[in-house]
PDB file of C-alpha atoms in Angstrom:
ATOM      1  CA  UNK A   1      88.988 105.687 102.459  1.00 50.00           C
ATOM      2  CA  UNK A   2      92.476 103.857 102.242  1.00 52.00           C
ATOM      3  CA  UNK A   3      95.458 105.043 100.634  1.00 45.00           C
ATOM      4  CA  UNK A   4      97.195 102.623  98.453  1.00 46.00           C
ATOM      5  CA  UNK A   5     100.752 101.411 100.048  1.00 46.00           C
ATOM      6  CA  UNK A   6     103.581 103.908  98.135  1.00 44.00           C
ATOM      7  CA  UNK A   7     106.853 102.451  98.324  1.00 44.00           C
ATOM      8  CA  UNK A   8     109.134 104.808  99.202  1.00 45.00           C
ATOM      9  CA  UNK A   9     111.143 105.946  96.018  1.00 47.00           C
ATOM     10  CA  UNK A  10     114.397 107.000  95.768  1.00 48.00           C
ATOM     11  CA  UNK A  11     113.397 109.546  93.151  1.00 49.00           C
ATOM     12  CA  UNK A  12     113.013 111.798  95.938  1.00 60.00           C
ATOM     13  CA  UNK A  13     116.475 111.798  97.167  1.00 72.00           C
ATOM     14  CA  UNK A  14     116.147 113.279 100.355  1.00 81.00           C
ATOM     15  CA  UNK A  15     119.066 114.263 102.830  1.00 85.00           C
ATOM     16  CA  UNK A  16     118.485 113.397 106.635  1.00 85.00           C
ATOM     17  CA  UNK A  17     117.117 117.251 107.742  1.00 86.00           C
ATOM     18  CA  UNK A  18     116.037 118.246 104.646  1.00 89.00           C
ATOM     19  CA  UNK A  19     113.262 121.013 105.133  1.00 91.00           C
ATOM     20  CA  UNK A  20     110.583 120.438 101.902  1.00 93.00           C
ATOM     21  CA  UNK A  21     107.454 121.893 100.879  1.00 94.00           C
ATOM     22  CA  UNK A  22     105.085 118.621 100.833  1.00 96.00           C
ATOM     23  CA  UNK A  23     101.566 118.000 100.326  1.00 98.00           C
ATOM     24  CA  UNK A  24      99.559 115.793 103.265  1.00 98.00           C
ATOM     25  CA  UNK A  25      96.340 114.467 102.396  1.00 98.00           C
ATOM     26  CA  UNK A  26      94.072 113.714 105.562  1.00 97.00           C
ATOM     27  CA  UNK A  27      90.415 112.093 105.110  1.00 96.00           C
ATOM     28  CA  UNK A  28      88.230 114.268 107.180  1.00 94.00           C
ATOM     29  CA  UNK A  29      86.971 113.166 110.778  1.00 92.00           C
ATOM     30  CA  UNK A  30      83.173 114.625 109.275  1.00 91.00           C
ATOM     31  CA  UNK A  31      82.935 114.275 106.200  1.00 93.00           C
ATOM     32  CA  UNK A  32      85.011 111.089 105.172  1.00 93.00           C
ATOM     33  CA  UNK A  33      86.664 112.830 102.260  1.00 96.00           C
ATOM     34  CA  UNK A  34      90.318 113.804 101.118  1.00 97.00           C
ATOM     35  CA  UNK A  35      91.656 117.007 102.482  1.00 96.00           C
ATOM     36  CA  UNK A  36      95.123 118.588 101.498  1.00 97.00           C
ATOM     37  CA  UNK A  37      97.099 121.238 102.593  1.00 97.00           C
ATOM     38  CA  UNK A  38     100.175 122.084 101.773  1.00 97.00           C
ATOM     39  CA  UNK A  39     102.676 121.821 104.848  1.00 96.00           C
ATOM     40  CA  UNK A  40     106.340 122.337 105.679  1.00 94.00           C
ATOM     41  CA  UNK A  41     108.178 118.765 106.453  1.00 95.00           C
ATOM     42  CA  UNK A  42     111.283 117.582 107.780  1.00 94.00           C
ATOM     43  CA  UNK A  43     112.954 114.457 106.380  1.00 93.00           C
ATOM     44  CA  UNK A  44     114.680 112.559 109.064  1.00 90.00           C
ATOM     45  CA  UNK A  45     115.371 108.674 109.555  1.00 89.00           C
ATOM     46  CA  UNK A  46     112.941 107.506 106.591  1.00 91.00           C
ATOM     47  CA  UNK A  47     109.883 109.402 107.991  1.00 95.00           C
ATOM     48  CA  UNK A  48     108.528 113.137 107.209  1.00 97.00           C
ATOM     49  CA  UNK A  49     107.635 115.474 110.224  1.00 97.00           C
ATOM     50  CA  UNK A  50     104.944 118.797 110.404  1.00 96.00           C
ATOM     51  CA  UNK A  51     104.540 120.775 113.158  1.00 95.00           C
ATOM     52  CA  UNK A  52     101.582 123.106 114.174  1.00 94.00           C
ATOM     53  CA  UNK A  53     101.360 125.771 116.579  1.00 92.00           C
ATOM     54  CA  UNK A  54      98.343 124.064 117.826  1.00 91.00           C
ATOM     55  CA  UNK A  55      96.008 120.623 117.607  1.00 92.00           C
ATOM     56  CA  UNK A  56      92.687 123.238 118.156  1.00 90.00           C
ATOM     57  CA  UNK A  57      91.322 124.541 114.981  1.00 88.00           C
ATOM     58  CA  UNK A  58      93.831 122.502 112.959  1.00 93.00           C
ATOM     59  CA  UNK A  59      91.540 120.259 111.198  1.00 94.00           C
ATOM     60  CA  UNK A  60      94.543 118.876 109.515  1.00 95.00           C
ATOM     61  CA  UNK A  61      95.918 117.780 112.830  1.00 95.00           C
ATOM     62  CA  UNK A  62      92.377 117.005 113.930  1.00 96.00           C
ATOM     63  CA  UNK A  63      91.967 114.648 111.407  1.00 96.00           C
ATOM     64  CA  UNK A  64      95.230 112.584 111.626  1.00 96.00           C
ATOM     65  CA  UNK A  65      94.320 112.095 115.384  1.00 96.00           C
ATOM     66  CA  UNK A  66      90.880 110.759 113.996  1.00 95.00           C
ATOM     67  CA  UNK A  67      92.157 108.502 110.987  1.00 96.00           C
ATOM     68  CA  UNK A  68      96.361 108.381 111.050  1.00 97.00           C
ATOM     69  CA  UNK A  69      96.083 106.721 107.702  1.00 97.00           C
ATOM     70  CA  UNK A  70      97.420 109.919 105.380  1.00 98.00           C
ATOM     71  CA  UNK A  71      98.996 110.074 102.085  1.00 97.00           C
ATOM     72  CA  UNK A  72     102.598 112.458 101.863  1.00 97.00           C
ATOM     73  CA  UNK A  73     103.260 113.900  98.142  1.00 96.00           C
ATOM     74  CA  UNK A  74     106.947 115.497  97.927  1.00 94.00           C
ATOM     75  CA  UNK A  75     108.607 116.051  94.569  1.00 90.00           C
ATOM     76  CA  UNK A  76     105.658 114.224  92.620  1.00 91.00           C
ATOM     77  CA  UNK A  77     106.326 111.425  94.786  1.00 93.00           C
ATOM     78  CA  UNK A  78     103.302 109.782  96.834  1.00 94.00           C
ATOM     79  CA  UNK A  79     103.635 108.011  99.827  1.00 94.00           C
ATOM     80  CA  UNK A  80     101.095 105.924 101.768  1.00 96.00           C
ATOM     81  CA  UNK A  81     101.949 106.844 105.718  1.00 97.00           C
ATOM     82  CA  UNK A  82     100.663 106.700 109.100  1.00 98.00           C
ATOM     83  CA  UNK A  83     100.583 109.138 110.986  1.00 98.00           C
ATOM     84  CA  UNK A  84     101.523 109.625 114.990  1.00 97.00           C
ATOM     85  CA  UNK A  85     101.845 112.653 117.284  1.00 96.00           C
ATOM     86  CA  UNK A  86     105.406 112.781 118.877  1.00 97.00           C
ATOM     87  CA  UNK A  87     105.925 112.825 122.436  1.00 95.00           C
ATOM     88  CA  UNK A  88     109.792 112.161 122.667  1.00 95.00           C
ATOM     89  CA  UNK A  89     111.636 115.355 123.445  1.00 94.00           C
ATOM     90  CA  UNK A  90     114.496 114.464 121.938  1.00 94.00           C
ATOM     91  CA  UNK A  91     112.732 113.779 118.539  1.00 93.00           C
ATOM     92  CA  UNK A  92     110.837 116.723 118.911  1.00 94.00           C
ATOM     93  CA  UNK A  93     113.288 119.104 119.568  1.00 92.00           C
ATOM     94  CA  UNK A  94     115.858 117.745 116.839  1.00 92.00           C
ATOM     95  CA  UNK A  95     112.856 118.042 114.034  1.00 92.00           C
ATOM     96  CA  UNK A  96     111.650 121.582 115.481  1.00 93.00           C
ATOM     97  CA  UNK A  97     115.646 122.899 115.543  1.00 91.00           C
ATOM     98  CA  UNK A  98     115.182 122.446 111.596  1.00 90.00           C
ATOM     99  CA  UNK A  99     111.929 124.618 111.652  1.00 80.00           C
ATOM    100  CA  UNK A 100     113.119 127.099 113.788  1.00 74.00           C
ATOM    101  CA  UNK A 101     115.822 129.125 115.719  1.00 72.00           C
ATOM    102  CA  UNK A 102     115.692 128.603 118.330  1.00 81.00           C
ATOM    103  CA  UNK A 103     113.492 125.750 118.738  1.00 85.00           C
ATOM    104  CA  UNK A 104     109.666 126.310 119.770  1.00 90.00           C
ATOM    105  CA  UNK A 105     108.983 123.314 121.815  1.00 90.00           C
ATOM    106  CA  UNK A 106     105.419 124.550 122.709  1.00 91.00           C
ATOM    107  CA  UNK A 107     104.691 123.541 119.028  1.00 93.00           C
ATOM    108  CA  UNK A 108     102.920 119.613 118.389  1.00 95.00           C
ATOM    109  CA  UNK A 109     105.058 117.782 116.029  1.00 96.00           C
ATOM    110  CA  UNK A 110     103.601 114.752 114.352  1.00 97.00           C
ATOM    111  CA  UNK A 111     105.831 112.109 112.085  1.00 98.00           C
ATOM    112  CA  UNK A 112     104.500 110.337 109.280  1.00 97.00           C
ATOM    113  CA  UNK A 113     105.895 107.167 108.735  1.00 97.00           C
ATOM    114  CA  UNK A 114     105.765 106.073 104.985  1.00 95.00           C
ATOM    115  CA  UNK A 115     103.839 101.917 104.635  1.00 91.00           C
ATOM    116  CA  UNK A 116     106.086  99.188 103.518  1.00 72.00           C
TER     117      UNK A 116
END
């Protein structure tokens, strides 16, 4: 399954390190079909970031490793995105500093870059 390209819409009006509630739609590794959960995101430099304890168990994580092609809803607004886990410190620590205090860098954070 393919989500439709979303430009990105100013309707949101997010700030750079704006923490939102935000639904991510993944299509599962097994089953092929749509699964949301509702997720904690960081807006920074036109992308949206989650973070997870863990990549085991987390079939939401699981399944953007399988197919990074995810869909983002914040504020009513859908965006098409792919997704990528982030391996730059730097990035990593700056997003996880907005999650927590002090940062947890043991935690996986993955950025999902809205299409178009």
């Amino acid at each position: 399954m393919k989500f439709p390209a979303a430009p990105y819409s100013s309707a949101v009006n997010l700030r750079e390190g704006a923490v939102v509630v935000g639904k991510v739609t993944t299509i599962g590794r097994k089953s092929g079909l749509p699964r949301t959960v509702e997720l904690r995101l960081v807006y920074y430099d036109g992308c949206f970031y989650a973070s997870s304890s863990k990549v085991a168990g987390k079939h939401w994580c699981q399944n953007m490793i399988g197919n990074p092609a995810i869909e983002v809803t914040v504020n009513g607004e859908r965006f098409a995105c792919v997704a990528a886990q982030v391996s730059d410190d730097t990035r990593r620590r700056w997003v996880l500093e907005r999650r927590d205090s002090p940062p947890d860098m043991a935690r996986v954070v993955f950025e999902m870059r809205p299409k178009g």
